[in-house]
């Protein structure tokens, strides 16, 4: 997978020399004039990994890496998710600190959701609450963000993680970095079924963000926070806010050829159309979701779309159109191919409950 790099003009010669010194490196790097779309940024600070708004890698924020051959190789491997190789390259640098090497290990644990031990927990230091200058303030915010995401994604105590997120947002001065922390704080809250607070966390930062990728990611998280609040009695104002967000996400993922994300948002759109009684529209979204991932290895996403299709057709049948009972049953049966008793016991039980109701209602 090629990595995009934005290089400041005054560092271009040094960077090209580093790339040329390593066989094959030029083939995996592409240059871009748009810093907002780059994976790596090369400037006075060194090599900076861009914020992964698309969740292509874990949300750990590394410090700038040295503009050296080892630093460049380490940066490329961090973007690609090869933490062991990145650690090996950085370990060859005489001026690389043990603290930076420890950060690579922490990021690896975030990537794979692995618990951290006491020594790693001790490495989650946050510098002084009273930074002396802008550089110290930026580092303070970076450390606070990393402490929060490590506690979150390694499944540490939820109260500790929530407190760490609140501290990180308060400690971060850059609107872009603060919004990045807020995105993951909102995800943390959604994981804990706290949708209204998640919505507030996103809306508090959204107005200050101009970057397109950041706004898209925040709007996607906001959409999930609103979707989690869709429940009877249905709030028309909430649905009116949610629908344009979902449709924008559908269009964005379709244009970018992201079939899995597209299928997930189409399935969400089917739910919204269903609760509004637009059954034909809802079935259309579900069918598009199924088609989007027909050739992708994501059985859970595929089955979720079939489950939504079954729910829509069942509701349509209950609304006076009994011809839809049979296709509703067939859609649920398709979903059960992935949501088996062993793989997803709760969903398996839910589908069988719905099938029991459906069979009881179905005309003889």
CSV table of C-alpha atoms in Angstrom, one decimal:
chain,number,residue,atom,x,y,z
A,1,UNK,CA,0.0,0.0,0.0
A,2,UNK,CA,1.6,3.3,-1.0
A,3,UNK,CA,2.1,6.0,1.6
A,4,UNK,CA,1.6,9.6,0.8
A,5,UNK,CA,4.2,12.1,2.0
A,6,UNK,CA,4.0,15.9,2.1
A,7,UNK,CA,7.6,17.4,2.2
A,8,UNK,CA,8.3,21.0,2.9
A,9,UNK,CA,10.4,22.5,0.0
A,10,UNK,CA,13.4,23.3,2.3
A,11,UNK,CA,13.6,19.6,3.3
A,12,UNK,CA,13.1,18.0,-0.1
A,13,UNK,CA,16.8,17.4,-0.9
A,14,UNK,CA,17.5,15.7,2.5
A,15,UNK,CA,14.3,13.6,2.2
A,16,UNK,CA,15.1,12.5,-1.4
A,17,UNK,CA,18.5,11.5,-0.3
A,18,UNK,CA,17.1,9.3,2.5
A,19,UNK,CA,14.6,7.7,0.1
A,20,UNK,CA,17.3,7.0,-2.5
A,21,UNK,CA,19.6,5.3,0.1
A,22,UNK,CA,17.1,2.5,0.6
A,23,UNK,CA,16.2,0.1,-2.2
A,24,UNK,CA,12.5,-0.1,-2.9
A,25,UNK,CA,11.5,2.8,-0.6
A,26,UNK,CA,10.7,5.1,-3.5
A,27,UNK,CA,8.1,2.6,-4.7
A,28,UNK,CA,6.0,2.7,-1.6
A,29,UNK,CA,6.0,6.5,-1.2
A,30,UNK,CA,4.0,9.0,-3.2
A,31,UNK,CA,4.4,12.7,-2.9
A,32,UNK,CA,1.4,15.0,-2.4
A,33,UNK,CA,1.1,18.8,-2.3
A,34,UNK,CA,-1.9,18.6,0.0
A,35,UNK,CA,-0.7,18.2,3.6
A,36,UNK,CA,-4.3,17.4,4.7
A,37,UNK,CA,-4.3,14.1,2.8
A,38,UNK,CA,-0.7,12.9,3.6
A,39,UNK,CA,0.2,10.0,5.8
A,40,UNK,CA,3.6,11.5,6.7
A,41,UNK,CA,4.6,15.2,7.0
A,42,UNK,CA,8.2,16.2,6.7
A,43,UNK,CA,9.2,19.6,8.1
A,44,UNK,CA,11.4,21.3,10.7
A,45,UNK,CA,10.2,19.0,13.5
A,46,UNK,CA,11.2,15.9,11.6
A,47,UNK,CA,8.8,13.2,10.5
A,48,UNK,CA,5.3,13.6,11.8
A,49,UNK,CA,2.6,11.0,11.4
A,50,UNK,CA,-0.7,12.6,10.3
A,51,UNK,CA,-3.8,12.1,12.5
A,52,UNK,CA,-5.6,8.9,11.3
A,53,UNK,CA,-9.1,10.4,11.0
A,54,UNK,CA,-10.1,7.4,8.8
A,55,UNK,CA,-9.3,4.9,11.6
A,56,UNK,CA,-6.8,3.2,9.3
A,57,UNK,CA,-4.4,2.8,12.3
A,58,UNK,CA,-4.8,3.2,16.0
A,59,UNK,CA,-5.3,6.7,17.4
A,60,UNK,CA,-1.9,6.9,19.2
A,61,UNK,CA,-0.2,10.2,18.6
A,62,UNK,CA,3.6,9.8,18.2
A,63,UNK,CA,6.1,12.6,18.7
A,64,UNK,CA,8.0,13.7,15.6
A,65,UNK,CA,10.6,11.1,14.6
A,66,UNK,CA,14.1,12.0,13.5
A,67,UNK,CA,14.6,12.8,9.8
A,68,UNK,CA,17.0,9.9,9.2
A,69,UNK,CA,16.9,6.6,7.4
A,70,UNK,CA,16.0,4.7,10.5
A,71,UNK,CA,13.4,7.4,11.4
A,72,UNK,CA,11.8,7.2,8.0
A,73,UNK,CA,11.7,3.4,8.0
A,74,UNK,CA,10.2,3.4,11.5
A,75,UNK,CA,7.6,6.0,10.4
A,76,UNK,CA,6.6,3.9,7.4
A,77,UNK,CA,6.2,0.8,9.5
A,78,UNK,CA,4.2,2.6,12.1
A,79,UNK,CA,1.7,3.8,9.4
A,80,UNK,CA,1.5,0.2,8.1
A,81,UNK,CA,1.0,-1.2,11.6
A,82,UNK,CA,4.3,-3.1,11.9
A,83,UNK,CA,5.3,-2.0,15.4
A,84,UNK,CA,7.9,-4.6,15.9
A,85,UNK,CA,9.9,-3.5,12.8
A,86,UNK,CA,9.4,0.1,13.7
A,87,UNK,CA,10.8,-0.6,17.2
A,88,UNK,CA,13.8,-2.3,15.6
A,89,UNK,CA,14.6,0.6,13.4
A,90,UNK,CA,14.2,3.2,16.1
A,91,UNK,CA,16.4,1.1,18.4
A,92,UNK,CA,19.3,1.6,16.0
A,93,UNK,CA,19.2,5.4,16.5
A,94,UNK,CA,21.7,6.5,19.2
A,95,UNK,CA,19.6,9.6,20.2
A,96,UNK,CA,16.3,7.7,20.5
A,97,UNK,CA,15.1,7.6,24.1
A,98,UNK,CA,13.8,4.6,25.9
A,99,UNK,CA,10.6,6.6,26.4
A,100,UNK,CA,9.9,6.7,22.6
A,101,UNK,CA,10.6,3.0,22.3
A,102,UNK,CA,8.1,2.4,25.2
A,103,UNK,CA,5.5,4.4,23.2
A,104,UNK,CA,5.8,2.1,20.2
A,105,UNK,CA,5.1,-0.8,22.6
A,106,UNK,CA,2.1,1.0,24.0
A,107,UNK,CA,0.8,1.8,20.5
A,108,UNK,CA,1.1,-1.9,19.7
A,109,UNK,CA,-1.1,-2.8,22.7
A,110,UNK,CA,-3.7,-0.2,21.6
A,111,UNK,CA,-3.7,-1.7,18.1
A,112,UNK,CA,-4.5,-5.2,19.3
A,113,UNK,CA,-6.5,-4.3,22.4
A,114,UNK,CA,-4.0,-6.0,24.7
A,115,UNK,CA,-4.0,-5.2,28.4
A,116,UNK,CA,-1.0,-3.3,29.7
A,117,UNK,CA,1.0,-4.2,32.8
A,118,UNK,CA,2.1,-2.0,35.7
A,119,UNK,CA,5.3,-1.0,34.0
A,120,UNK,CA,3.5,0.2,30.9
A,121,UNK,CA,0.9,2.0,33.0
A,122,UNK,CA,3.7,3.9,34.7
A,123,UNK,CA,5.0,5.0,31.3
A,124,UNK,CA,1.7,6.8,30.6
A,125,UNK,CA,3.1,9.9,32.1
A,126,UNK,CA,1.6,13.3,31.5
A,127,UNK,CA,3.9,16.3,31.9
A,128,UNK,CA,3.3,19.4,34.0
A,129,UNK,CA,-0.2,20.8,34.2
A,130,UNK,CA,1.4,24.3,33.7
A,131,UNK,CA,3.4,24.1,30.5
A,132,UNK,CA,5.9,26.9,30.1
A,133,UNK,CA,5.5,27.5,26.3
A,134,UNK,CA,3.6,26.4,23.3
A,135,UNK,CA,5.9,23.4,22.6
A,136,UNK,CA,5.4,22.2,26.2
A,137,UNK,CA,1.7,22.7,25.9
A,138,UNK,CA,1.5,20.6,22.7
A,139,UNK,CA,3.5,17.8,24.3
A,140,UNK,CA,1.3,18.0,27.4
A,141,UNK,CA,-1.8,17.6,25.2
A,142,UNK,CA,-0.2,14.7,23.2
A,143,UNK,CA,0.6,12.8,26.4
A,144,UNK,CA,-2.8,13.3,27.8
A,145,UNK,CA,-4.5,12.1,24.6
A,146,UNK,CA,-2.3,9.0,24.5
A,147,UNK,CA,-3.0,8.2,28.2
A,148,UNK,CA,-6.7,8.3,27.4
A,149,UNK,CA,-6.7,6.2,24.3
A,150,UNK,CA,-4.4,3.6,25.9
A,151,UNK,CA,-6.7,3.2,28.8
A,152,UNK,CA,-9.7,3.1,26.5
A,153,UNK,CA,-8.5,0.6,23.9
A,154,UNK,CA,-6.7,-1.7,26.3
A,155,UNK,CA,-9.9,-2.1,28.2
A,156,UNK,CA,-8.7,-0.6,31.5
A,157,UNK,CA,-11.0,0.8,34.2
A,158,UNK,CA,-13.7,2.8,32.5
A,159,UNK,CA,-13.8,5.5,35.1
A,160,UNK,CA,-10.0,6.0,34.7
A,161,UNK,CA,-10.4,6.2,30.9
A,162,UNK,CA,-13.3,8.7,31.1
A,163,UNK,CA,-11.3,11.0,33.5
A,164,UNK,CA,-8.3,10.7,31.2
A,165,UNK,CA,-10.3,11.8,28.2
A,166,UNK,CA,-11.8,14.8,30.0
A,167,UNK,CA,-8.3,15.8,31.1
A,168,UNK,CA,-6.9,15.4,27.5
A,169,UNK,CA,-9.6,17.6,26.0
A,170,UNK,CA,-9.0,20.3,28.5
A,171,UNK,CA,-5.2,20.0,28.1
A,172,UNK,CA,-5.1,20.2,24.3
A,173,UNK,CA,-4.8,23.7,22.7
A,174,UNK,CA,-4.9,22.8,19.0
A,175,UNK,CA,-8.5,22.6,17.8
A,176,UNK,CA,-7.5,19.8,15.4
A,177,UNK,CA,-5.9,17.7,18.0
A,178,UNK,CA,-8.6,18.4,20.5
A,179,UNK,CA,-11.2,17.3,18.0
A,180,UNK,CA,-9.3,14.1,17.3
A,181,UNK,CA,-9.4,13.3,21.1
A,182,UNK,CA,-13.1,14.2,21.2
A,183,UNK,CA,-13.8,11.7,18.3
A,184,UNK,CA,-12.4,8.9,20.3
A,185,UNK,CA,-13.9,10.1,23.6
A,186,UNK,CA,-17.3,10.0,21.9
A,187,UNK,CA,-16.6,6.5,20.6
A,188,UNK,CA,-15.7,5.5,24.2
A,189,UNK,CA,-19.0,6.9,25.4
A,190,UNK,CA,-21.0,5.2,22.7
A,191,UNK,CA,-19.4,1.9,23.7
A,192,UNK,CA,-20.8,2.5,27.2
A,193,UNK,CA,-24.3,3.3,25.8
A,194,UNK,CA,-23.9,7.0,26.7
A,195,UNK,CA,-25.2,8.5,23.4
A,196,UNK,CA,-26.3,12.0,24.5
A,197,UNK,CA,-23.0,12.8,26.2
A,198,UNK,CA,-21.2,11.4,23.1
A,199,UNK,CA,-23.3,13.8,20.9
A,200,UNK,CA,-22.3,16.8,23.1
A,201,UNK,CA,-18.6,15.9,23.0
A,202,UNK,CA,-18.7,16.0,19.2
A,203,UNK,CA,-20.8,19.1,18.8
A,204,UNK,CA,-18.7,21.0,21.3
A,205,UNK,CA,-15.6,20.7,18.9
A,206,UNK,CA,-17.2,20.5,15.5
A,207,UNK,CA,-17.6,24.2,14.8
A,208,UNK,CA,-13.9,24.8,15.4
A,209,UNK,CA,-12.7,22.2,12.8
A,210,UNK,CA,-12.1,23.3,9.2
A,211,UNK,CA,-10.2,20.3,7.8
A,212,UNK,CA,-12.5,18.2,5.5
A,213,UNK,CA,-11.3,14.8,6.7
A,214,UNK,CA,-11.7,15.8,10.3
A,215,UNK,CA,-15.2,17.2,9.8
A,216,UNK,CA,-16.2,14.0,7.9
A,217,UNK,CA,-15.0,11.8,10.7
A,218,UNK,CA,-16.6,13.9,13.4
A,219,UNK,CA,-19.9,13.9,11.5
A,220,UNK,CA,-19.8,10.2,11.1
A,221,UNK,CA,-19.3,9.8,14.9
A,222,UNK,CA,-22.1,12.4,15.5
A,223,UNK,CA,-24.4,10.3,13.2
A,224,UNK,CA,-23.7,7.2,15.3
A,225,UNK,CA,-24.5,9.1,18.5
A,226,UNK,CA,-27.8,10.3,17.0
A,227,UNK,CA,-28.6,6.9,15.6
A,228,UNK,CA,-28.1,5.3,19.0
A,229,UNK,CA,-30.9,7.6,20.3
A,230,UNK,CA,-33.5,6.5,17.7
A,231,UNK,CA,-36.1,4.7,19.8
A,232,UNK,CA,-39.9,4.9,20.3
A,233,UNK,CA,-41.5,7.4,20.6
A,234,UNK,CA,-39.5,8.6,17.7
A,235,UNK,CA,-38.2,12.2,17.8
A,236,UNK,CA,-38.9,13.9,14.5
A,237,UNK,CA,-36.3,16.6,15.1
A,238,UNK,CA,-33.6,14.0,15.8
A,239,UNK,CA,-34.5,12.1,12.6
A,240,UNK,CA,-34.3,15.3,10.6
A,241,UNK,CA,-30.8,16.0,11.9
A,242,UNK,CA,-29.7,12.4,11.4
A,243,UNK,CA,-30.9,11.8,7.8
A,244,UNK,CA,-28.6,14.4,6.0
A,245,UNK,CA,-25.6,13.2,8.0
A,246,UNK,CA,-26.2,9.6,6.9
A,247,UNK,CA,-26.8,10.5,3.3
A,248,UNK,CA,-23.6,12.5,3.2
A,249,UNK,CA,-21.7,9.6,4.6
A,250,UNK,CA,-23.3,7.2,2.1
A,251,UNK,CA,-22.3,9.5,-0.8
A,252,UNK,CA,-18.7,9.9,0.6
A,253,UNK,CA,-18.1,6.2,1.1
A,254,UNK,CA,-19.5,5.4,-2.3
A,255,UNK,CA,-17.4,8.0,-4.1
A,256,UNK,CA,-14.3,6.7,-2.2
A,257,UNK,CA,-15.1,3.0,-3.0
A,258,UNK,CA,-15.3,1.9,0.6
A,259,UNK,CA,-17.8,-0.9,0.4
A,260,UNK,CA,-17.8,-2.0,4.0
A,261,UNK,CA,-18.4,1.5,5.4
A,262,UNK,CA,-21.0,2.1,2.6
A,263,UNK,CA,-22.9,-1.0,3.6
A,264,UNK,CA,-22.9,0.0,7.3
A,265,UNK,CA,-24.3,3.4,6.6
A,266,UNK,CA,-26.9,2.1,4.1
A,267,UNK,CA,-28.0,-0.3,6.8
A,268,UNK,CA,-28.4,2.7,9.2
A,269,UNK,CA,-30.3,4.6,6.5
A,270,UNK,CA,-32.7,1.6,6.2
A,271,UNK,CA,-33.4,1.8,9.9
A,272,UNK,CA,-34.3,5.5,9.7
A,273,UNK,CA,-36.5,4.9,6.6
A,274,UNK,CA,-38.2,2.0,8.4
A,275,UNK,CA,-39.1,4.0,11.5
A,276,UNK,CA,-40.6,6.7,9.2
A,277,UNK,CA,-42.7,4.1,7.5
A,278,UNK,CA,-41.0,4.4,4.2
A,279,UNK,CA,-40.7,0.7,3.7
A,280,UNK,CA,-39.9,0.6,0.0
A,281,UNK,CA,-37.1,3.1,0.5
A,282,UNK,CA,-35.8,1.1,3.5
A,283,UNK,CA,-35.7,-2.2,1.6
A,284,UNK,CA,-33.8,-0.4,-1.2
A,285,UNK,CA,-31.2,0.7,1.2
A,286,UNK,CA,-30.9,-2.8,2.7
A,287,UNK,CA,-30.5,-4.3,-0.7
A,288,UNK,CA,-27.8,-1.8,-1.7
A,289,UNK,CA,-26.0,-2.6,1.6
A,290,UNK,CA,-26.1,-6.4,0.8
A,291,UNK,CA,-24.8,-5.8,-2.7
A,292,UNK,CA,-22.0,-3.5,-1.5
A,293,UNK,CA,-20.3,-6.3,0.5
A,294,UNK,CA,-21.3,-9.3,-1.6
A,295,UNK,CA,-17.7,-10.0,-2.5
A,296,UNK,CA,-16.1,-8.7,0.8
A,297,UNK,CA,-15.1,-10.9,3.7
A,298,UNK,CA,-17.2,-9.2,6.3
A,299,UNK,CA,-20.0,-11.7,7.2
A,300,UNK,CA,-21.1,-9.7,10.1
A,301,UNK,CA,-21.8,-6.6,8.0
A,302,UNK,CA,-23.5,-8.7,5.3
A,303,UNK,CA,-25.7,-10.4,7.9
A,304,UNK,CA,-26.6,-7.2,9.7
A,305,UNK,CA,-27.9,-5.8,6.3
A,306,UNK,CA,-30.0,-9.0,5.9
A,307,UNK,CA,-31.3,-8.7,9.4
A,308,UNK,CA,-32.4,-5.1,8.8
A,309,UNK,CA,-34.0,-6.2,5.5
A,310,UNK,CA,-35.9,-8.8,7.4
A,311,UNK,CA,-37.0,-6.3,10.0
A,312,UNK,CA,-38.2,-3.9,7.4
A,313,UNK,CA,-40.2,-6.5,5.5
A,314,UNK,CA,-41.7,-7.8,8.7
A,315,UNK,CA,-42.8,-4.3,9.7
A,316,UNK,CA,-44.2,-3.8,6.1
A,317,UNK,CA,-46.2,-7.1,6.4
A,318,UNK,CA,-47.6,-6.0,9.8
A,319,UNK,CA,-48.7,-2.7,8.2
A,320,UNK,CA,-51.2,-4.6,6.0
A,321,UNK,CA,-49.1,-6.2,3.3
A,322,UNK,CA,-48.9,-9.9,4.3
A,323,UNK,CA,-47.1,-10.8,1.1
A,324,UNK,CA,-43.9,-9.6,2.8
A,325,UNK,CA,-43.9,-12.2,5.6
A,326,UNK,CA,-42.2,-14.9,3.5
A,327,UNK,CA,-39.4,-12.7,2.2
A,328,UNK,CA,-38.9,-11.3,5.7
A,329,UNK,CA,-38.4,-14.9,7.0
A,330,UNK,CA,-36.0,-15.6,4.1
A,331,UNK,CA,-34.0,-12.5,5.0
A,332,UNK,CA,-33.7,-13.5,8.6
A,333,UNK,CA,-32.6,-17.0,7.6
A,334,UNK,CA,-29.8,-15.4,5.5
A,335,UNK,CA,-28.7,-13.4,8.5
A,336,UNK,CA,-28.5,-16.6,10.6
A,337,UNK,CA,-25.8,-18.0,8.3
A,338,UNK,CA,-23.4,-15.6,10.0
A,339,UNK,CA,-25.2,-15.0,13.3
A,340,UNK,CA,-25.0,-18.5,14.5
A,341,UNK,CA,-25.6,-19.7,18.1
A,342,UNK,CA,-21.8,-20.1,18.7
A,343,UNK,CA,-20.6,-16.9,16.9
A,344,UNK,CA,-23.3,-14.5,18.1
A,345,UNK,CA,-25.6,-16.0,20.7
A,346,UNK,CA,-27.4,-12.8,21.6
A,347,UNK,CA,-28.2,-11.9,17.9
A,348,UNK,CA,-29.0,-15.5,17.2
A,349,UNK,CA,-31.6,-15.5,20.0
A,350,UNK,CA,-33.0,-12.1,18.8
A,351,UNK,CA,-33.5,-13.3,15.3
A,352,UNK,CA,-35.3,-16.4,16.5
A,353,UNK,CA,-37.5,-14.3,18.7
A,354,UNK,CA,-38.4,-12.2,15.7
A,355,UNK,CA,-39.0,-15.3,13.6
A,356,UNK,CA,-41.3,-16.7,16.3
A,357,UNK,CA,-43.4,-13.5,16.2
A,358,UNK,CA,-43.4,-13.5,12.4
A,359,UNK,CA,-44.6,-17.2,12.1
A,360,UNK,CA,-47.3,-16.6,14.6
A,361,UNK,CA,-48.6,-13.6,12.6
A,362,UNK,CA,-48.2,-15.2,9.1
A,363,UNK,CA,-51.5,-16.2,7.5
A,364,UNK,CA,-52.0,-19.9,7.2
